[in-house]
Amino acid sequence: MQLTTYWLEHAWLGTHVEPGVALDVRDGRITAVRTGAETPPPGAEVLRGLTVPGLANAHSHAFHRALRGLVQVGSGTFWTWRDFMYKVAARLTPESYHALARAVYAEMALAGITAVGEFHYVHHAPDGTPYADPNAMGEALIAAAADAGIRVTLLDTAYLSAGFGEPPTAHQLRFSDGTAEAWAERVSLLKDQEWARIGAAIHSVRAVPAAQLSTVAEWAASREAPLHVHLSEQTAENDACLAAHGCTPARLLADNGVLGSRTTGVHNTHLTDDDIALLGGSTTGTCMCPTTERDLADGIGPAHALQRAGSPLSLGSDSHAVIDLLEEARAMELNERLRSRTRGHWTAAALLRAATEDGHASLGWPDAGRLEAGALADFTTVALDTVRTAGPLPRLGAETAVFAATSADIRHTVVAGRHVVRDGVHTLVPDVPSALAEAIGALRG
C-alpha cells in the first residue's frame, strides 16, 4: 500500500503538544513520527489544529439515539425512561437497525470517535424467535460500523432474566437466549474482522443468574476477549442483589470469576469502599458515562477513588443524550469537582488518555489510541480557531480540547490512514443529519 504522510500543525503526543509533526502511514498503521517538521513535506495531507489519537467510545447502545428529545419531555425516573427504550427496541429489524446504527456511527466519526464498544442485546425477533441468521442483528451493527468508517467491538450481551429469579418480560424476550450456554453457542458464530472485534457483556447481575455468570466470563477468558458489565448503576439493583444474595453486585461478580484486567464495569456508580477495593485490586476497568448518568439522574460515580485503587478509566456516550467524548472527559472532572468541592483531580492529559488509549484497551484494541510508530493510524483533529477554542496558546491545546472544545470543533477524522471526516464532512455518509432523521423516523411506526 502506498505511503501517505500527514502533517500535523500541532499534535498531542501523550505528555505534551508538539508543533510540526509528520506522520508516515502505510497499510493502516503509523510507520514513523517525525517532529520538528515546521512546514508540510511535499505531497503531505495537512491537518491544521490539534491532532490527537482517535477517541474511543467505550459504551454505546446505538438504538438509544432514537430516544434523544423524546425522553426529555416531562420528568420520570430511570425506570420510566426504560419503558420508552423498550418501545423503540420492539420496532427494530436487522435492516432498520443497520440504517440507524450507520447514521449513529457516522455521527460518532464526526465527533472524532474512531472506535466504539457496542453493548448489544437486541438479538432476536420481538417474540424471542431467533432470526434465520441468529446473529443478524449483531452482523447489522458490524456492517454499519464498516459503512460509517469506524472500528467496532461488538460486546454481545447475555440478558437472560428480568430480575433476580424473574423470567424475561414480554419486552425482554428478544434480548434473551434462555441460558448462558445458548448465548455462548450463538456468539461463538461471530468472527473478528479487520475493523471489528467480538467481545462479551453481562447486562447486569439482575439480568444474568448468578450460577450462569461464570459461563459468560469463561467464554470471554478463553478468547482473551473484553468483557463488560453494567454495575451498580442504580441503588435499586444493589438493594435487590443484597436481598437475593446477601452481597453487593461487585462482590457477586468477584465470587463468580467475572472481575479482572479484561473486564470493564460500566457506571460503577453506587459502590461501597469494599467494592472499590475489589475492582481496583483486580484491575477491573471503569467506564464512566457522565452525560447519560446525569441525564438519567443516576448519580456521580467514584471515578477518582476507583482510579486510585487501580481501576483504569474509559468513557462512553451510552444512551447518546449527546455524542461528544470531549464533553464526557470534561464532565468526569467537573462532576468530581462538584462532589468534592476541589479542583484538578485529573490533568487534561489524563482525561485524554481515558478517552483514547485506555478506552481502546478496554475494547480490545491495545494497538490504538497513541500517535507512535506501530500504532493503528487512527486520529482526529480539533480545530483551534473556533469561537470556543480560539485564544489559548497552542501548547495548551490539550487543556483547550478537554475544557473548551466540543464535538462541533472536530475538523478531521482518520481511521486506518483513511480520511473518514474531512473538513467537518463525512466522506462516506455525506448528509448525516438526514440519515439520522430518516432512520429514526422509520422507527416511529
Short mmCIF file of C-alpha atoms in Angstrom, two decimals:
data_model
loop_
_atom_site.label_atom_id
_atom_site.label_comp_id
_atom_site.label_asym_id
_atom_site.label_seq_id
_atom_site.Cartn_x
_atom_site.Cartn_y
_atom_site.Cartn_z
CA MET A 1 0.00 0.00 0.00
CA GLN A 2 1.22 3.50 -0.80
CA LEU A 3 2.89 5.56 1.89
CA THR A 4 0.84 8.58 2.99
CA THR A 5 2.28 11.40 5.06
CA TYR A 6 0.07 13.51 7.31
CA TRP A 7 1.45 16.81 8.52
CA LEU A 8 0.02 17.82 11.88
CA GLU A 9 0.14 21.52 12.71
CA HIS A 10 0.07 20.52 16.40
CA ALA A 11 -0.02 17.01 17.85
CA TRP A 12 -0.70 15.69 21.33
CA LEU A 13 1.96 13.04 21.90
CA GLY A 14 0.67 11.72 25.20
CA THR A 15 2.50 14.10 27.50
CA HIS A 16 2.66 17.38 25.62
CA VAL A 17 1.65 19.25 22.48
CA GLU A 18 4.31 19.21 19.78
CA PRO A 19 4.22 21.67 16.84
CA GLY A 20 5.01 20.47 13.35
CA VAL A 21 4.76 16.67 13.34
CA ALA A 22 4.81 14.42 10.27
CA LEU A 23 3.15 11.01 10.49
CA ASP A 24 4.02 8.41 7.88
CA VAL A 25 1.22 5.88 7.34
CA ARG A 26 1.26 2.63 5.42
CA ASP A 27 -1.15 -0.34 5.49
CA GLY A 28 -3.34 1.38 8.07
CA ARG A 29 -0.57 1.89 10.61
CA ILE A 30 1.74 4.69 11.62
CA THR A 31 5.26 3.82 10.45
CA ALA A 32 7.08 6.92 11.66
CA VAL A 33 6.52 10.03 13.78
CA ARG A 34 8.83 12.90 12.82
CA THR A 35 8.94 16.01 14.97
CA GLY A 36 10.43 19.36 14.01
CA ALA A 37 8.61 19.47 10.66
CA GLU A 38 7.99 23.20 10.58
CA THR A 39 6.30 23.09 7.18
CA PRO A 40 4.34 20.34 5.43
CA PRO A 41 6.50 17.91 3.43
CA PRO A 42 5.75 17.87 -0.31
CA GLY A 43 2.54 15.95 -1.01
CA ALA A 44 1.56 15.64 2.66
CA GLU A 45 -2.05 15.72 3.87
CA VAL A 46 -2.26 18.87 6.01
CA LEU A 47 -4.21 18.74 9.27
CA ARG A 48 -4.44 22.17 10.87
CA GLY A 49 -5.39 22.35 14.54
CA LEU A 50 -4.57 19.88 17.31
CA THR A 51 -4.39 16.23 16.28
CA VAL A 52 -4.93 13.62 18.99
CA PRO A 53 -5.35 9.85 18.81
CA GLY A 54 -8.80 8.75 17.76
CA LEU A 55 -11.36 8.80 20.54
CA ALA A 56 -12.77 5.51 21.85
CA ASN A 57 -16.45 5.42 22.79
CA ALA A 58 -16.31 2.51 25.21
CA HIS A 59 -20.05 2.20 25.86
CA SER A 60 -22.79 2.59 23.27
CA HIS A 61 -26.37 1.43 22.77
CA ALA A 62 -26.81 2.63 19.19
CA PHE A 63 -30.61 2.41 19.13
CA HIS A 64 -30.90 4.69 22.18
CA ARG A 65 -30.02 7.56 19.81
CA ALA A 66 -33.67 7.38 18.70
CA LEU A 67 -34.69 8.45 22.23
CA ARG A 68 -32.96 11.82 22.09
CA GLY A 69 -35.52 14.54 22.77
CA LEU A 70 -38.34 12.05 23.31
CA VAL A 71 -37.28 11.18 26.85
CA GLN A 72 -36.65 14.80 27.78
CA VAL A 73 -40.39 15.58 27.92
CA GLY A 74 -41.65 15.90 31.49
CA SER A 75 -39.96 14.16 34.40
CA GLY A 76 -39.82 10.49 35.39
CA THR A 77 -37.17 8.03 36.57
CA PHE A 78 -34.64 5.62 35.10
CA TRP A 79 -37.40 3.00 35.08
CA THR A 80 -39.91 5.16 33.17
CA TRP A 81 -37.10 6.01 30.72
CA ARG A 82 -36.60 2.27 30.29
CA ASP A 83 -40.22 1.85 29.21
CA PHE A 84 -39.63 4.28 26.31
CA MET A 85 -36.46 2.37 25.43
CA TYR A 86 -38.35 -0.93 25.26
CA LYS A 87 -40.87 0.56 22.81
CA VAL A 88 -38.08 1.63 20.44
CA ALA A 89 -36.30 -1.72 20.79
CA ALA A 90 -39.51 -3.55 19.85
CA ARG A 91 -39.58 -1.84 16.43
CA LEU A 92 -36.05 -2.73 15.35
CA THR A 93 -35.34 -5.11 12.48
CA PRO A 94 -31.91 -6.03 11.10
CA GLU A 95 -32.50 -3.61 8.22
CA SER A 96 -33.75 -0.69 10.31
CA TYR A 97 -31.05 -1.25 12.92
CA HIS A 98 -28.37 -1.17 10.24
CA ALA A 99 -29.70 2.14 8.90
CA LEU A 100 -29.89 3.68 12.36
CA ALA A 101 -26.50 2.41 13.53
CA ARG A 102 -24.80 3.54 10.32
CA ALA A 103 -26.09 7.06 10.93
CA VAL A 104 -25.19 6.98 14.64
CA TYR A 105 -21.68 5.71 13.95
CA ALA A 106 -21.28 8.40 11.29
CA GLU A 107 -22.28 10.96 13.94
CA MET A 108 -19.56 9.45 16.13
CA ALA A 109 -16.96 9.82 13.37
CA LEU A 110 -17.94 13.49 13.07
CA ALA A 111 -17.24 13.72 16.81
CA GLY A 112 -13.71 12.30 16.41
CA ILE A 113 -14.60 8.77 17.55
CA THR A 114 -12.67 6.08 15.70
CA ALA A 115 -13.77 3.01 17.72
CA VAL A 116 -17.00 2.15 19.53
CA GLY A 117 -17.90 -0.53 22.04
CA GLU A 118 -21.45 -1.56 21.14
CA PHE A 119 -23.17 -3.12 24.18
CA HIS A 120 -25.55 -5.20 22.09
CA TYR A 121 -28.53 -7.06 23.49
CA VAL A 122 -31.33 -6.83 20.87
CA HIS A 123 -30.65 -10.29 19.45
CA HIS A 124 -33.89 -11.89 18.24
CA ALA A 125 -37.29 -11.10 16.75
CA PRO A 126 -39.69 -9.30 19.12
CA ASP A 127 -41.31 -12.55 20.29
CA GLY A 128 -37.91 -14.08 21.06
CA THR A 129 -37.71 -16.22 17.93
CA PRO A 130 -34.16 -16.32 16.51
CA TYR A 131 -33.68 -14.96 13.02
CA ALA A 132 -32.61 -17.38 10.28
CA ASP A 133 -29.15 -15.98 10.89
CA PRO A 134 -29.12 -15.99 14.71
CA ASN A 135 -26.66 -13.08 14.68
CA ALA A 136 -28.49 -10.98 12.11
CA MET A 137 -28.78 -8.01 14.47
CA GLY A 138 -25.12 -8.14 15.52
CA GLU A 139 -23.96 -8.51 11.94
CA ALA A 140 -26.07 -5.46 11.05
CA LEU A 141 -24.14 -3.44 13.63
CA ILE A 142 -20.78 -4.70 12.39
CA ALA A 143 -21.72 -3.78 8.82
CA ALA A 144 -22.97 -0.37 9.97
CA ALA A 145 -19.61 0.42 11.55
CA ALA A 146 -17.82 -0.52 8.33
CA ASP A 147 -20.19 1.64 6.30
CA ALA A 148 -19.57 4.57 8.66
CA GLY A 149 -15.80 4.05 8.55
CA ILE A 150 -15.11 3.33 12.24
CA ARG A 151 -13.99 0.30 14.24
CA VAL A 152 -16.40 -1.59 16.47
CA THR A 153 -16.11 -4.02 19.34
CA LEU A 154 -19.40 -5.88 19.42
CA LEU A 155 -19.95 -6.56 23.12
CA ASP A 156 -22.55 -9.26 22.62
CA THR A 157 -24.64 -9.21 25.77
CA ALA A 158 -26.10 -12.00 27.85
CA TYR A 159 -29.52 -10.80 29.05
CA LEU A 160 -31.49 -13.73 30.43
CA SER A 161 -33.87 -12.51 33.12
CA ALA A 162 -35.93 -9.52 34.21
CA GLY A 163 -34.55 -9.58 37.73
CA PHE A 164 -33.35 -11.96 40.40
CA GLY A 165 -35.38 -15.13 39.88
CA GLU A 166 -37.71 -13.48 37.34
CA PRO A 167 -38.18 -14.64 33.74
CA PRO A 168 -37.88 -12.10 30.90
CA THR A 169 -40.82 -9.80 30.40
CA ALA A 170 -42.57 -9.61 27.03
CA HIS A 171 -40.33 -6.64 26.11
CA GLN A 172 -37.19 -8.60 27.02
CA LEU A 173 -37.90 -11.80 25.07
CA ARG A 174 -35.87 -10.63 22.10
CA PHE A 175 -32.89 -9.98 24.38
CA SER A 176 -32.71 -13.49 25.86
CA ASP A 177 -31.05 -16.68 24.64
CA GLY A 178 -32.62 -18.61 27.51
CA THR A 179 -29.37 -19.75 29.09
CA ALA A 180 -25.77 -18.60 29.15
CA GLU A 181 -24.79 -21.80 27.35
CA ALA A 182 -27.15 -20.96 24.48
CA TRP A 183 -25.81 -17.39 24.46
CA ALA A 184 -22.24 -18.72 24.18
CA GLU A 185 -23.18 -21.08 21.35
CA ARG A 186 -24.71 -18.22 19.35
CA VAL A 187 -21.92 -15.73 20.00
CA SER A 188 -19.26 -18.27 19.01
CA LEU A 189 -20.57 -17.98 15.43
CA LEU A 190 -19.44 -14.34 15.26
CA LYS A 191 -15.91 -13.72 13.96
CA ASP A 192 -13.41 -10.89 14.30
CA GLN A 193 -12.88 -8.80 11.19
CA GLU A 194 -10.33 -6.18 10.23
CA TRP A 195 -12.49 -3.39 11.67
CA ALA A 196 -14.43 -5.45 14.20
CA ARG A 197 -13.69 -7.35 17.40
CA ILE A 198 -16.11 -9.68 19.18
CA GLY A 199 -16.37 -9.25 22.94
CA ALA A 200 -18.85 -10.23 25.62
CA ALA A 201 -21.07 -8.46 28.10
CA ILE A 202 -23.17 -9.32 31.11
CA HIS A 203 -26.08 -6.93 31.04
CA SER A 204 -26.18 -6.74 34.85
CA VAL A 205 -26.32 -9.04 37.84
CA ARG A 206 -30.11 -8.80 37.77
CA ALA A 207 -30.22 -9.97 34.13
CA VAL A 208 -27.88 -12.98 34.35
CA PRO A 209 -28.48 -15.54 37.13
CA ALA A 210 -25.52 -15.91 39.46
CA ALA A 211 -25.00 -19.56 38.53
CA GLN A 212 -24.54 -18.55 34.88
CA LEU A 213 -22.17 -15.60 35.33
CA SER A 214 -19.11 -17.83 35.14
CA THR A 215 -20.19 -19.22 31.76
CA VAL A 216 -20.02 -15.77 30.21
CA ALA A 217 -16.75 -14.96 31.99
CA GLU A 218 -15.15 -18.22 30.86
CA TRP A 219 -16.25 -17.67 27.25
CA ALA A 220 -14.51 -14.27 27.24
CA ALA A 221 -11.41 -15.58 29.03
CA SER A 222 -10.99 -18.48 26.60
CA ARG A 223 -10.82 -15.98 23.74
CA GLU A 224 -8.95 -13.23 25.60
CA ALA A 225 -11.91 -11.02 24.66
CA PRO A 226 -13.09 -7.92 26.50
CA LEU A 227 -15.96 -8.42 28.96
CA HIS A 228 -18.16 -5.52 30.03
CA VAL A 229 -20.97 -5.33 32.59
CA HIS A 230 -23.39 -2.66 33.82
CA LEU A 231 -22.52 -2.42 37.50
CA SER A 232 -24.34 -0.67 40.35
CA GLU A 233 -25.92 1.91 38.10
CA GLN A 234 -29.00 2.05 40.34
CA THR A 235 -29.35 1.71 44.12
CA ALA A 236 -32.40 -0.50 43.44
CA GLU A 237 -30.08 -3.04 41.80
CA ASN A 238 -27.84 -3.04 44.87
CA ASP A 239 -30.80 -3.50 47.19
CA ALA A 240 -32.21 -6.37 45.14
CA CYS A 241 -28.82 -8.08 44.98
CA LEU A 242 -28.40 -7.81 48.74
CA ALA A 243 -31.86 -9.30 49.23
CA ALA A 244 -31.23 -12.17 46.80
CA HIS A 245 -27.59 -12.99 47.57
CA GLY A 246 -26.61 -11.14 50.72
CA CYS A 247 -23.84 -9.22 48.96
CA THR A 248 -23.23 -6.30 46.62
CA PRO A 249 -23.18 -6.75 42.83
CA ALA A 250 -19.40 -6.22 42.76
CA ARG A 251 -18.89 -8.99 45.32
CA LEU A 252 -21.22 -11.30 43.37
CA LEU A 253 -19.21 -10.70 40.21
CA ALA A 254 -15.94 -11.28 42.05
CA ASP A 255 -17.17 -14.54 43.59
CA ASN A 256 -18.15 -15.81 40.13
CA GLY A 257 -14.89 -15.03 38.35
CA VAL A 258 -16.10 -12.01 36.36
CA LEU A 259 -13.63 -9.35 37.55
CA GLY A 260 -10.16 -8.94 36.04
CA SER A 261 -7.97 -6.91 33.72
CA ARG A 262 -10.06 -7.63 30.58
CA THR A 263 -13.29 -6.71 32.38
CA THR A 264 -14.84 -3.25 32.48
CA GLY A 265 -17.63 -2.22 34.83
CA VAL A 266 -19.88 0.39 33.24
CA HIS A 267 -21.08 3.21 35.53
CA ASN A 268 -19.86 1.75 38.86
CA THR A 269 -21.92 4.46 40.48
CA HIS A 270 -23.13 3.22 43.86
CA LEU A 271 -20.16 1.35 45.33
CA THR A 272 -19.00 0.60 48.85
CA ASP A 273 -15.39 1.03 49.89
CA ASP A 274 -15.02 -2.75 49.68
CA ASP A 275 -16.44 -2.70 46.14
CA ILE A 276 -13.88 -0.09 45.11
CA ALA A 277 -11.09 -2.21 46.58
CA LEU A 278 -12.38 -5.29 44.73
CA LEU A 279 -12.47 -3.50 41.38
CA GLY A 280 -9.16 -1.73 41.81
CA GLY A 281 -7.35 -4.73 43.26
CA SER A 282 -8.39 -6.88 40.30
CA THR A 283 -7.53 -4.07 37.81
CA THR A 284 -11.10 -4.23 36.53
CA GLY A 285 -11.74 -1.15 34.42
CA THR A 286 -14.37 1.53 34.90
CA CYS A 287 -16.27 3.12 32.03
CA MET A 288 -17.87 6.38 33.09
CA CYS A 289 -20.72 7.81 31.02
CA PRO A 290 -21.27 11.22 32.63
CA THR A 291 -23.74 12.68 30.13
CA THR A 292 -26.05 9.68 30.45
CA GLU A 293 -25.55 9.34 34.18
CA ARG A 294 -26.64 12.94 34.70
CA ASP A 295 -29.44 12.68 32.14
CA LEU A 296 -30.92 9.69 33.99
CA ALA A 297 -30.19 11.18 37.44
CA ASP A 298 -28.12 8.11 38.29
CA GLY A 299 -25.61 9.92 40.46
CA ILE A 300 -21.88 10.62 40.31
CA GLY A 301 -19.67 7.54 40.42
CA PRO A 302 -16.45 7.47 42.48
CA ALA A 303 -14.17 7.59 39.43
CA HIS A 304 -11.24 9.22 41.20
CA ALA A 305 -11.31 6.73 44.07
CA LEU A 306 -11.58 3.85 41.61
CA GLN A 307 -8.58 5.03 39.62
CA ARG A 308 -6.53 5.49 42.79
CA ALA A 309 -7.43 1.93 43.76
CA GLY A 310 -6.15 0.60 40.41
CA SER A 311 -9.15 0.67 38.06
CA PRO A 312 -8.31 2.09 34.59
CA LEU A 313 -10.83 4.66 33.35
CA SER A 314 -12.58 4.87 30.00
CA LEU A 315 -15.51 6.91 28.72
CA GLY A 316 -18.73 6.25 26.84
CA SER A 317 -21.73 8.13 25.49
CA ASP A 318 -24.10 5.26 26.43
CA SER A 319 -27.66 6.44 25.64
CA HIS A 320 -26.39 9.20 23.31
CA ALA A 321 -28.16 12.08 25.01
CA VAL A 322 -25.19 13.73 23.32
CA ILE A 323 -22.33 12.17 21.37
CA ASP A 324 -19.27 14.10 22.49
CA LEU A 325 -16.31 12.32 24.12
CA LEU A 326 -14.67 15.66 24.92
CA GLU A 327 -17.74 16.52 26.98
CA GLU A 328 -17.59 13.10 28.69
CA ALA A 329 -13.96 13.74 29.64
CA ARG A 330 -14.70 17.25 30.85
CA ALA A 331 -17.78 16.11 32.78
CA MET A 332 -15.87 13.42 34.66
CA GLU A 333 -13.57 16.06 36.12
CA LEU A 334 -16.28 18.66 36.67
CA ASN A 335 -18.59 16.15 38.37
CA GLU A 336 -15.80 15.26 40.77
CA ARG A 337 -15.30 18.96 41.49
CA LEU A 338 -18.97 19.33 42.39
CA ARG A 339 -18.86 16.33 44.65
CA SER A 340 -15.58 17.19 46.42
CA ARG A 341 -15.62 20.99 46.06
CA THR A 342 -11.97 20.85 44.98
CA ARG A 343 -10.44 21.26 41.51
CA GLY A 344 -7.87 19.38 39.48
CA HIS A 345 -8.46 15.66 40.03
CA TRP A 346 -7.19 14.82 36.55
CA THR A 347 -4.94 16.70 34.18
CA ALA A 348 -6.12 17.30 30.64
CA ALA A 349 -3.59 14.68 29.54
CA ALA A 350 -5.05 12.09 31.93
CA LEU A 351 -8.56 12.79 30.68
CA LEU A 352 -7.43 12.47 27.06
CA ARG A 353 -5.81 9.12 27.88
CA ALA A 354 -9.13 7.89 29.27
CA ALA A 355 -10.81 8.99 26.04
CA THR A 356 -8.15 7.45 23.78
CA GLU A 357 -5.58 4.86 24.84
CA ASP A 358 -7.37 3.42 27.87
CA GLY A 359 -10.71 3.37 26.07
CA HIS A 360 -9.22 1.43 23.17
CA ALA A 361 -7.56 -1.02 25.57
CA SER A 362 -10.91 -1.70 27.26
CA LEU A 363 -12.35 -2.61 23.84
CA GLY A 364 -9.58 -4.97 22.82
CA TRP A 365 -7.64 -2.56 20.60
CA PRO A 366 -4.36 -2.20 22.56
CA ASP A 367 -2.51 -1.03 19.44
CA ALA A 368 -4.70 2.07 19.06
CA GLY A 369 -5.02 5.33 20.96
CA ARG A 370 -1.44 6.58 20.57
CA LEU A 371 0.43 8.62 17.98
CA GLU A 372 3.51 6.43 17.70
CA ALA A 373 5.18 4.11 15.21
CA GLY A 374 3.41 0.76 15.01
CA ALA A 375 0.06 2.04 16.26
CA LEU A 376 -3.09 1.95 14.18
CA ALA A 377 -3.36 5.12 12.09
CA ASP A 378 -6.50 6.37 13.82
CA PHE A 379 -6.53 10.04 14.79
CA THR A 380 -8.68 13.13 14.88
CA THR A 381 -8.07 16.86 14.65
CA VAL A 382 -9.62 19.51 16.89
CA ALA A 383 -9.86 23.00 15.39
CA LEU A 384 -8.07 25.65 17.46
CA ASP A 385 -9.64 28.64 15.69
CA THR A 386 -13.36 28.39 16.53
CA VAL A 387 -15.31 30.62 18.90
CA ARG A 388 -14.78 28.01 21.61
CA THR A 389 -11.11 27.26 21.04
CA ALA A 390 -9.54 30.48 19.74
CA GLY A 391 -7.23 32.39 22.06
CA PRO A 392 -5.18 29.91 24.18
CA LEU A 393 -1.59 29.21 23.21
CA PRO A 394 -1.24 26.09 21.06
CA ARG A 395 0.93 24.45 23.74
CA LEU A 396 -2.23 24.43 25.89
CA GLY A 397 -4.08 22.53 23.18
CA ALA A 398 -4.87 19.56 25.43
CA GLU A 399 -6.46 21.83 28.01
CA THR A 400 -8.34 23.67 25.27
CA ALA A 401 -9.64 20.43 23.75
CA VAL A 402 -10.83 18.94 27.04
CA PHE A 403 -12.15 22.03 28.80
CA ALA A 404 -13.42 24.20 25.93
CA ALA A 405 -13.92 22.25 22.70
CA THR A 406 -16.95 20.19 21.73
CA SER A 407 -17.64 17.62 19.05
CA ALA A 408 -18.56 20.55 16.77
CA ASP A 409 -14.88 21.51 16.75
CA ILE A 410 -13.71 18.23 15.19
CA ARG A 411 -12.24 19.05 11.78
CA HIS A 412 -10.84 15.72 10.55
CA THR A 413 -11.09 12.05 11.50
CA VAL A 414 -8.74 9.45 10.04
CA VAL A 415 -9.22 5.70 10.53
CA ALA A 416 -6.66 3.16 9.30
CA GLY A 417 -4.96 6.00 7.45
CA ARG A 418 -8.13 6.90 5.53
CA HIS A 419 -9.91 10.24 5.80
CA VAL A 420 -13.40 9.45 7.12
CA VAL A 421 -14.16 13.06 8.04
CA ARG A 422 -12.51 15.84 6.06
CA ASP A 423 -13.11 19.49 6.95
CA GLY A 424 -16.13 18.51 9.04
CA VAL A 425 -17.83 16.48 6.29
CA HIS A 426 -18.25 12.71 6.48
CA THR A 427 -16.76 11.20 3.33
CA LEU A 428 -18.92 8.03 3.38
CA VAL A 429 -22.22 9.42 4.71
CA PRO A 430 -22.32 12.94 3.26
CA ASP A 431 -25.61 14.01 4.91
CA VAL A 432 -25.52 12.55 8.41
CA PRO A 433 -28.42 14.65 9.78
CA SER A 434 -30.73 13.37 7.03
CA ALA A 435 -29.57 9.81 7.60
CA LEU A 436 -30.36 10.13 11.29
CA ALA A 437 -33.76 11.76 10.70
CA GLU A 438 -34.78 9.11 8.17
CA ALA A 439 -33.65 6.16 10.32
CA ILE A 440 -35.27 7.49 13.49
CA GLY A 441 -38.46 8.46 11.69
CA ALA A 442 -38.82 4.91 10.38
CA LEU A 443 -39.00 3.65 14.00
CA ARG A 444 -41.90 5.86 14.99
CA GLY A 445 -44.39 3.47 13.42
#
